[in-house]
Tab-separated table of C-alpha atoms in Angstrom:
chain	number	residue	atom	x	y	z
A	199	MET	CA	-67.495	-1.462	-27.434
A	200	LYS	CA	-70.438	-1.826	-29.765
A	201	VAL	CA	-73.416	-3.750	-28.422
A	202	THR	CA	-73.688	-7.014	-30.362
A	203	LYS	CA	-75.339	-10.353	-29.959
A	204	ASP	CA	-72.002	-11.503	-28.585
A	205	ILE	CA	-72.427	-9.205	-25.573
A	206	HIS	CA	-76.003	-10.395	-25.200
A	207	GLU	CA	-74.800	-13.977	-25.058
A	208	LEU	CA	-72.218	-13.034	-22.449
A	209	ILE	CA	-74.920	-11.391	-20.334
A	210	LEU	CA	-77.092	-14.478	-20.612
A	211	ALA	CA	-74.174	-16.779	-19.739
A	212	TYR	CA	-73.400	-14.637	-16.696
A	213	LEU	CA	-77.016	-14.647	-15.498
A	214	GLN	CA	-77.023	-18.462	-15.819
A	215	ASP	CA	-73.707	-18.778	-13.916
A	216	ASP	CA	-72.247	-20.486	-16.956
A	217	ILE	CA	-69.515	-18.076	-18.020
A	218	SER	CA	-65.809	-18.765	-18.518
A	219	GLU	CA	-62.990	-16.592	-17.169
A	220	GLU	CA	-62.238	-15.281	-20.681
A	221	GLU	CA	-65.890	-14.414	-21.248
A	222	MET	CA	-66.082	-12.772	-17.833
A	223	SER	CA	-63.079	-10.634	-18.731
A	224	ARG	CA	-64.780	-9.431	-21.911
A	225	LEU	CA	-67.988	-8.705	-20.019
A	226	ARG	CA	-66.064	-6.694	-17.429
A	227	GLU	CA	-64.557	-4.593	-20.210
A	228	TRP	CA	-68.046	-3.791	-21.454
A	229	LEU	CA	-69.226	-2.929	-17.929
A	230	ALA	CA	-66.219	-0.674	-17.385
A	231	GLU	CA	-67.147	1.418	-20.409
A	232	SER	CA	-70.183	2.997	-18.766
A	233	GLU	CA	-72.009	3.204	-15.474
A	234	ARG	CA	-75.192	2.691	-17.501
A	235	HIS	CA	-73.948	-0.755	-18.480
A	236	GLN	CA	-73.482	-1.613	-14.799
A	237	ARG	CA	-76.938	-0.387	-13.859
A	238	LEU	CA	-78.373	-2.332	-16.778
A	239	LEU	CA	-76.893	-5.604	-15.612
A	240	GLU	CA	-78.086	-4.853	-12.091
A	241	GLU	CA	-81.651	-4.606	-13.431
A	242	LEU	CA	-81.286	-7.801	-15.456
A	243	ARG	CA	-80.205	-9.734	-12.376
A	244	ASP	CA	-83.646	-9.194	-10.898
A	245	LYS	CA	-85.411	-12.463	-11.694
A	246	ASP	CA	-88.811	-11.034	-10.800
A	247	VAL	CA	-88.353	-8.406	-13.499
A	248	LEU	CA	-87.457	-11.039	-16.091
A	249	GLN	CA	-90.505	-13.075	-15.211
A	250	ARG	CA	-92.819	-10.088	-15.602
A	251	GLU	CA	-91.283	-9.141	-18.932
A	252	ILE	CA	-91.533	-12.575	-20.554
A	253	GLY	CA	-95.229	-12.339	-21.377
A	254	GLU	CA	-94.877	-8.861	-22.815
A	255	TYR	CA	-91.770	-9.362	-24.945
A	256	ALA	CA	-91.669	-13.026	-25.959
A	257	SER	CA	-93.404	-12.470	-29.296
A	258	PHE	CA	-91.259	-9.508	-30.379
A	259	ASP	CA	-88.884	-9.839	-33.304
A	260	THR	CA	-85.339	-10.447	-32.023
A	261	SER	CA	-83.392	-8.764	-34.829
A	262	ARG	CA	-85.592	-5.692	-34.686
A	263	ARG	CA	-85.042	-5.450	-30.936
A	264	TRP	CA	-81.267	-5.773	-31.372
A	265	ALA	CA	-81.376	-2.847	-33.774
A	266	GLN	CA	-83.336	-0.846	-31.205
A	267	LEU	CA	-80.848	-1.779	-28.478
A	268	GLU	CA	-77.842	-0.691	-30.563
A	269	LYS	CA	-79.556	2.595	-31.368
A	270	VAL	CA	-80.381	3.365	-27.728
A	271	MET	CA	-76.975	2.307	-26.396
A	272	GLY	CA	-75.279	4.488	-28.960
A	273	LYS	CA	-76.868	7.635	-27.512
A	274	PRO	CA	-75.014	9.679	-24.875
A	275	SER	CA	-76.109	9.035	-21.272
A	276	GLY	CA	-78.918	11.272	-20.103
A	277	LYS	CA	-81.904	11.171	-17.806
A	278	ARG	CA	-83.290	8.066	-16.150
A	279	SER	CA	-85.766	7.732	-18.988
A	280	SER	CA	-82.840	6.792	-21.247
A	281	LEU	CA	-81.936	3.970	-18.881
A	282	LEU	CA	-85.505	2.734	-18.951
A	283	GLN	CA	-85.410	2.708	-22.745
A	284	VAL	CA	-82.236	0.664	-22.684
A	285	TRP	CA	-83.681	-1.723	-20.125
A	286	GLY	CA	-86.744	-2.248	-22.261
A	287	ALA	CA	-84.629	-3.066	-25.295
A	288	VAL	CA	-82.310	-5.401	-23.421
A	289	ALA	CA	-85.153	-7.194	-21.667
A	290	ALA	CA	-86.876	-7.720	-24.978
A	291	VAL	CA	-83.753	-9.178	-26.570
A	292	VAL	CA	-82.987	-11.459	-23.655
A	293	VAL	CA	-86.488	-12.850	-23.487
A	294	ALA	CA	-87.011	-13.163	-27.227
A	295	PHE	CA	-83.655	-14.884	-27.680
A	296	VAL	CA	-84.106	-17.599	-25.077
A	297	GLY	CA	-87.901	-17.759	-24.947
A	298	GLY	CA	-89.172	-20.423	-22.595
A	299	LEU	CA	-85.600	-21.483	-21.745
A	300	VAL	CA	-85.030	-18.275	-19.765
A	301	TYR	CA	-88.288	-18.795	-17.926
A	302	TRP	CA	-87.222	-22.332	-17.016
A	303	GLN	CA	-83.607	-21.598	-16.083
A	304	MET	CA	-83.703	-18.005	-14.797
A	305	VAL	CA	-86.995	-17.668	-12.921
A	306	GLY	CA	-86.587	-20.799	-10.854
A	307	LEU	CA	-88.662	-23.486	-12.623
A	308	SER	CA	-86.775	-26.743	-12.278
A	309	GLN	CA	-87.092	-30.137	-13.922
A	310	PRO	CA	-89.916	-32.198	-12.395
A	311	GLU	CA	-87.627	-34.976	-11.235
A	312	LYS	CA	-85.391	-32.566	-9.266
A	313	GLU	CA	-86.319	-31.225	-5.859
A	314	GLN	CA	-86.430	-27.429	-5.736
A	315	VAL	CA	-84.242	-25.915	-3.032
A	316	THR	CA	-85.222	-22.544	-1.569
A	317	ILE	CA	-82.498	-20.337	-0.106
A	318	ALA	CA	-83.606	-17.695	2.359
A	319	ARG	CA	-83.062	-14.136	1.187
A	320	ILE	CA	-80.678	-12.055	3.249
A	321	GLU	CA	-82.451	-8.736	3.436
A	322	PRO	CA	-80.795	-5.329	3.954
A	323	GLY	CA	-81.113	-3.393	7.186
A	324	GLU	CA	-84.108	-1.266	8.137
A	325	THR	CA	-85.174	1.510	10.497
A	326	ARG	CA	-85.037	0.094	14.002
A	327	ALA	CA	-83.529	0.821	17.406
A	328	VAL	CA	-83.996	0.284	21.134
A	329	LEU	CA	-84.434	3.297	23.409
A	330	ILE	CA	-83.208	2.739	26.971
A	331	THR	CA	-84.061	5.258	29.685
A	332	GLU	CA	-81.918	6.071	32.704
A	333	LYS	CA	-84.246	3.947	34.851
A	334	GLY	CA	-83.818	0.958	32.564
A	335	ARG	CA	-87.088	1.087	30.651
A	336	GLN	CA	-86.698	-0.206	27.100
A	337	VAL	CA	-88.782	0.887	24.120
A	338	LEU	CA	-88.522	-0.957	20.811
A	339	LEU	CA	-88.514	1.615	17.986
A	340	GLN	CA	-89.494	-0.330	14.900
A	341	GLY	CA	-92.492	0.195	12.674
A	342	LEU	CA	-93.708	3.131	14.790
A	343	LYS	CA	-94.841	6.261	12.944
A	344	ASP	CA	-96.826	9.398	13.687
A	345	THR	CA	-97.153	8.902	17.438
A	346	CYS	CA	-95.866	10.442	20.654
A	347	PHE	CA	-95.336	9.463	24.282
A	348	ASN	CA	-93.918	10.897	27.480
A	349	ILE	CA	-91.499	8.917	29.630
A	350	THR	CA	-89.617	11.568	31.625
A	351	GLY	CA	-92.216	14.121	32.685
A	352	ASP	CA	-90.500	17.115	31.086
A	353	ASP	CA	-89.860	15.686	27.632
A	354	THR	CA	-92.150	14.506	24.852
A	355	LEU	CA	-90.929	11.915	22.349
A	356	ASN	CA	-92.445	12.116	18.877
A	357	ILE	CA	-92.174	9.387	16.257
A	358	ARG	CA	-92.496	11.248	12.978
A	359	GLU	CA	-93.951	10.137	9.654
A	360	ASP	CA	-90.511	9.055	8.412
A	361	GLY	CA	-90.056	6.850	11.493
A	362	SER	CA	-87.441	9.094	13.146
A	363	LEU	CA	-87.454	10.066	16.816
A	364	LYS	CA	-87.763	13.721	17.854
A	365	TYR	CA	-87.403	15.114	21.371
A	366	SER	CA	-89.183	18.253	22.536
A	367	LEU	CA	-89.821	19.864	25.913
A	368	SER	CA	-93.356	19.509	27.243
A	369	VAL	CA	-92.852	22.489	29.589
A	370	HIS	CA	-91.102	25.842	29.259
A	371	SER	CA	-87.366	25.577	29.918
A	372	SER	CA	-87.644	27.943	32.899
A	373	LEU	CA	-90.085	25.550	34.581
A	374	LEU	CA	-87.965	22.402	34.361
A	375	SER	CA	-88.266	20.527	37.640
A	376	SER	CA	-85.150	18.391	37.433
A	377	MET	CA	-81.932	17.633	35.597
A	378	PRO	CA	-82.514	15.686	32.384
A	379	GLU	CA	-82.427	11.924	32.218
A	380	TRP	CA	-79.720	10.320	30.123
A	381	HIS	CA	-81.057	8.067	27.396
A	382	THR	CA	-79.345	5.443	25.257
A	383	LEU	CA	-80.330	4.762	21.655
A	384	ARG	CA	-78.956	1.382	20.600
A	385	ILE	CA	-78.918	0.385	16.914
A	386	PRO	CA	-78.487	-3.366	16.311
A	387	LYS	CA	-76.794	-4.980	13.352
A	388	GLY	CA	-79.140	-4.739	10.403
A	389	GLY	CA	-80.547	-1.439	11.635
A	390	GLU	CA	-80.300	2.319	11.195
A	391	TYR	CA	-82.060	5.221	12.876
A	392	LYS	CA	-82.443	8.999	12.825
A	393	ILE	CA	-82.957	11.075	15.957
A	394	VAL	CA	-83.621	14.794	16.408
A	395	LEU	CA	-82.533	16.134	19.802
A	396	ASP	CA	-84.456	18.843	21.623
A	397	ASP	CA	-82.088	21.565	20.303
A	398	GLY	CA	-82.872	20.614	16.689
A	399	THR	CA	-79.632	18.676	16.086
A	400	GLU	CA	-80.206	15.809	13.617
A	401	ILE	CA	-78.248	12.569	13.978
A	402	TRP	CA	-78.221	9.555	11.642
A	403	LEU	CA	-76.957	6.394	13.363
A	404	ASN	CA	-75.462	3.486	11.444
A	405	SER	CA	-75.752	-0.228	12.227
A	406	ALA	CA	-74.210	-1.584	15.438
A	407	SER	CA	-73.987	1.900	16.972
A	408	GLU	CA	-74.970	3.458	20.276
A	409	LEU	CA	-75.654	7.049	21.288
A	410	LYS	CA	-75.985	8.309	24.870
A	411	TYR	CA	-77.507	11.778	25.357
A	412	PRO	CA	-79.594	13.866	27.764
A	413	SER	CA	-83.321	14.031	27.089
A	414	HIS	CA	-82.847	17.810	26.915
A	415	PHE	CA	-79.840	20.092	27.161
A	416	VAL	CA	-79.051	22.381	30.087
A	417	GLY	CA	-75.990	24.435	30.963
A	418	ASN	CA	-73.219	25.793	28.762
A	419	GLU	CA	-72.520	22.689	26.664
A	420	ARG	CA	-74.365	19.978	24.753
A	421	ARG	CA	-72.592	16.658	25.250
A	422	VAL	CA	-73.353	13.216	23.783
A	423	GLN	CA	-71.423	9.924	23.752
A	424	LEU	CA	-70.998	7.775	20.645
A	425	THR	CA	-69.918	4.236	19.871
A	426	GLY	CA	-70.099	3.115	16.260
A	427	GLU	CA	-70.877	5.583	13.464
A	428	ALA	CA	-73.110	8.636	13.133
A	429	TYR	CA	-73.625	11.611	10.854
A	430	PHE	CA	-74.401	14.892	12.650
A	431	GLN	CA	-76.106	18.094	11.536
A	432	VAL	CA	-75.667	20.223	14.631
A	433	ALA	CA	-77.986	23.147	15.374
A	434	ARG	CA	-75.871	26.237	15.914
A	435	ASN	CA	-75.597	27.612	19.463
A	436	GLU	CA	-72.462	29.595	20.217
A	437	ALA	CA	-73.343	29.777	23.912
A	438	ALA	CA	-73.405	25.982	24.235
A	439	PRO	CA	-70.890	24.074	22.067
A	440	PHE	CA	-71.880	20.575	20.945
A	441	ILE	CA	-69.414	17.863	22.018
A	442	VAL	CA	-69.315	14.295	20.709
A	443	GLU	CA	-67.397	12.152	23.171
A	444	THR	CA	-65.840	8.891	21.898
A	445	ARG	CA	-63.307	6.384	23.172
A	446	GLY	CA	-60.328	8.061	21.529
A	447	MET	CA	-61.296	11.626	20.698
A	448	ASP	CA	-63.759	14.385	21.457
A	449	VAL	CA	-65.286	16.487	18.674
A	450	LYS	CA	-66.344	20.029	19.597
A	451	VAL	CA	-68.562	22.130	17.322
A	452	LEU	CA	-70.863	25.145	17.347
A	453	GLY	CA	-72.995	24.185	14.349
A	454	THR	CA	-71.922	22.071	11.394
A	455	SER	CA	-72.235	18.774	9.464
A	456	PHE	CA	-69.764	15.962	10.012
A	457	ASN	CA	-69.378	12.189	10.299
A	458	VAL	CA	-67.780	10.266	13.163
A	459	SER	CA	-66.811	6.581	12.991
A	460	VAL	CA	-65.523	4.879	16.159
A	461	TYR	CA	-66.385	1.186	15.923
A	462	GLU	CA	-64.734	-0.952	18.563
A	463	ASP	CA	-63.792	-3.638	16.026
A	464	GLU	CA	-61.966	-1.104	13.829
A	465	GLU	CA	-58.275	-0.354	14.338
A	466	SER	CA	-58.777	3.318	13.482
A	467	CYS	CA	-61.449	5.939	14.043
A	468	HIS	CA	-62.073	9.146	12.140
A	469	THR	CA	-63.997	12.410	12.005
A	470	THR	CA	-64.878	13.775	8.562
A	471	LEU	CA	-66.014	17.379	8.148
A	472	VAL	CA	-68.565	18.190	5.428
A	473	GLU	CA	-69.217	21.843	6.229
A	474	GLY	CA	-68.513	24.333	9.003
A	475	GLU	CA	-65.680	23.877	11.483
A	476	VAL	CA	-64.892	21.377	14.238
A	477	GLU	CA	-62.162	20.947	16.822
A	478	VAL	CA	-60.961	17.384	17.419
A	479	ALA	CA	-59.130	16.575	20.651
A	480	ASP	CA	-56.920	13.475	20.839
A	481	LYS	CA	-57.536	11.972	24.297
A	482	VAL	CA	-54.274	10.003	24.262
A	483	ASN	CA	-51.791	12.766	23.459
A	484	GLY	CA	-53.837	15.849	24.269
A	485	LYS	CA	-53.380	17.105	20.707
A	486	LYS	CA	-56.073	19.359	19.236
A	487	VAL	CA	-56.683	20.122	15.567
A	488	VAL	CA	-59.269	22.247	13.773
A	489	LEU	CA	-60.780	20.763	10.629
A	490	THR	CA	-61.945	22.602	7.543
A	491	PRO	CA	-64.499	21.200	5.064
A	492	GLY	CA	-63.187	18.242	3.080
A	493	THR	CA	-60.668	17.151	5.713
A	494	GLN	CA	-60.571	14.259	8.151
A	495	THR	CA	-58.771	13.337	11.358
A	496	LEU	CA	-57.601	9.729	11.399
A	497	LEU	CA	-56.691	8.223	14.757
A	498	GLN	CA	-54.679	5.016	14.520
A	499	GLY	CA	-53.291	3.744	17.782
A	500	LYS	CA	-51.649	6.717	19.466
A	501	GLU	CA	-51.192	8.796	16.341
A	502	MET	CA	-53.697	11.282	14.932
A	503	THR	CA	-53.235	12.705	11.453
A	504	VAL	CA	-55.196	15.116	9.262
A	505	ARG	CA	-55.810	14.478	5.572
A	506	LYS	CA	-57.971	15.691	2.698
A	507	VAL	CA	-60.693	13.255	1.628
A	508	ASN	CA	-63.696	12.862	-0.624
A	509	THR	CA	-66.406	13.297	2.015
A	510	LYS	CA	-68.922	11.267	-0.017
A	511	LEU	CA	-66.924	8.124	0.733
A	512	TYR	CA	-67.708	8.600	4.419
A	513	THR	CA	-71.239	10.027	4.341
A	514	LEU	CA	-73.273	8.358	1.566
A	515	TRP	CA	-74.049	5.425	3.872
A	516	ARG	CA	-76.852	7.518	5.415
A	517	LEU	CA	-78.554	7.744	2.011
A	518	ASP	CA	-78.779	4.795	-0.390
A	519	ARG	CA	-75.216	3.747	-1.305
A	520	PHE	CA	-72.072	2.269	0.156
A	521	THR	CA	-69.101	3.866	-1.594
A	522	PHE	CA	-65.533	2.559	-1.506
A	523	ALA	CA	-62.248	3.829	-2.972
A	524	SER	CA	-59.507	1.198	-2.907
A	525	GLU	CA	-60.684	-0.120	0.445
A	526	ASP	CA	-59.397	-3.493	1.615
A	527	MET	CA	-61.944	-6.287	1.382
A	528	GLU	CA	-61.858	-6.885	5.130
A	529	GLY	CA	-63.176	-3.354	5.689
A	530	VAL	CA	-65.828	-3.746	2.989
A	531	ILE	CA	-67.026	-7.008	4.508
A	532	ARG	CA	-67.257	-5.522	8.008
A	533	LYS	CA	-69.658	-2.862	6.709
A	534	LEU	CA	-71.784	-5.406	4.836
A	535	SER	CA	-71.830	-7.734	7.846
A	536	ARG	CA	-73.196	-4.982	10.102
A	537	TRP	CA	-75.814	-3.833	7.619
A	538	TYR	CA	-77.101	-7.252	6.561
A	539	ASN	CA	-76.562	-8.846	9.999
A	540	VAL	CA	-74.852	-11.863	8.470
A	541	GLU	CA	-71.566	-13.618	9.179
A	542	PHE	CA	-68.737	-13.773	6.640
A	543	PHE	CA	-65.781	-16.166	6.655
A	544	PHE	CA	-62.552	-15.731	4.681
A	545	ALA	CA	-61.611	-19.193	3.411
A	546	ASN	CA	-58.440	-17.591	2.044
A	547	ALA	CA	-56.902	-15.007	4.404
A	548	SER	CA	-55.089	-13.284	1.518
A	549	ARG	CA	-58.478	-12.084	0.217
A	550	LYS	CA	-58.700	-9.684	3.170
A	551	GLN	CA	-56.120	-7.426	1.553
A	552	LYS	CA	-57.764	-7.307	-1.887
A	553	ARG	CA	-58.773	-3.759	-2.797
A	554	PHE	CA	-62.252	-2.788	-3.922
A	555	THR	CA	-63.450	0.410	-5.557
A	556	GLY	CA	-67.100	0.910	-6.351
A	557	SER	CA	-70.552	2.001	-5.249
A	558	LEU	CA	-72.960	-0.627	-3.903
A	559	PRO	CA	-76.747	-0.217	-3.523
A	560	LYS	CA	-77.636	-0.161	0.159
A	561	TYR	CA	-81.178	-1.502	-0.012
A	562	SER	CA	-80.695	-4.387	-2.458
A	563	ASP	CA	-80.729	-8.072	-1.610
A	564	ILE	CA	-77.219	-9.130	-0.598
A	565	SER	CA	-76.957	-11.568	-3.517
A	566	GLN	CA	-77.040	-8.629	-5.955
A	567	VAL	CA	-74.414	-6.753	-3.948
A	568	LEU	CA	-72.064	-9.736	-3.870
A	569	LYS	CA	-72.519	-10.256	-7.622
A	570	MET	CA	-71.361	-6.686	-8.210
A	571	ILE	CA	-68.205	-7.329	-6.179
A	572	GLU	CA	-67.575	-10.547	-8.113
A	573	MET	CA	-67.881	-8.643	-11.392
A	574	THR	CA	-64.975	-6.316	-10.574
A	575	THR	CA	-62.722	-8.701	-8.624
A	576	ASP	CA	-61.679	-12.347	-8.747
A	577	ILE	CA	-63.395	-12.994	-5.417
A	578	LYS	CA	-66.222	-15.519	-5.208
A	579	PHE	CA	-68.918	-15.840	-2.543
A	580	GLN	CA	-70.771	-18.951	-1.408
A	581	LEU	CA	-73.693	-19.093	1.016
A	582	LYS	CA	-73.587	-21.961	3.521
A	583	GLU	CA	-76.427	-21.931	6.030
A	584	ASN	CA	-76.168	-18.455	7.666
A	585	THR	CA	-72.546	-17.777	6.712
A	586	ILE	CA	-71.155	-16.331	3.486
A	587	ILE	CA	-67.842	-17.952	2.513
A	588	ILE	CA	-65.322	-15.705	0.744
A	589	GLN	CA	-63.167	-17.678	-1.680
């Protein structure tokens, strides 16, 4: 679809929440043509950006900017610089077209006689956790960087520059005076955390998750216990297999990368293998299967199955995206609820079964994320106090 003033007007109508169903359908068609179009609209939804651009672009000639926009949008997608060029052209057109009206309606200036209502922003999760020692001592891990402390005698805990927690022995392994303490790392809703165990194994923990582990490993196995979701990059040690123990299955590895999801509020749990090899043992039926890269065990009730999957759908959460492929809306909402630590309510129960496919930015304000879902479905969201109503 060629970029015209008609599309510009649709974008403006959408940003002002004054768009009809027919217009929304046409805008969706334009968005479906290119991921660049979607990213463009995502940028335009940022009111702070629009406010900054008004002073710079308000005096530019509108028709000339439309010509520039058509020229840029007609080029094949390339590096990020191309996106920035497009953004500059679009921002210029939007601001020049509506002038002071955009500033008044889009940036939040209201008519003098009307009281301005401020709605609290629902921010995304952040790096935070609570460390609980075997003796019950609790350490809040939030905002700590580049520091270390000792709480067990034999083990040193280092908070690295990136905010992650790293264990290391403070004495030679042959001089250890006692068996290791078991620690618990608890991640609340609206949190995430990375930990490096004393063997070099790296673990990324998702929101509302809990990991129990020894402060250092001894013996012929390395065993941890997981509730929730975690991504593992296990340091190889053939003499001491690494075992992830969960409520329904145990995952045994020598050295590999994989994801495990075992939330208590989920009907199913799964292990997804990215590289290497793992053995998954079904605790209910005693069944054992060996996974190869790109496969997943799915445990639903008493039945465990193996299937091929796109591993990115189950691992990108540890980076900067939530990715879904025809996932029911109830599952999507559970993930968003954990990450943003906010309650959702389905006003219409049939919406739970609606399917959603797409990639959502993990660190954006929730209003932008919900807008993206609205753009590709007929679902609407409404914020009431601290609850988001799904209509």
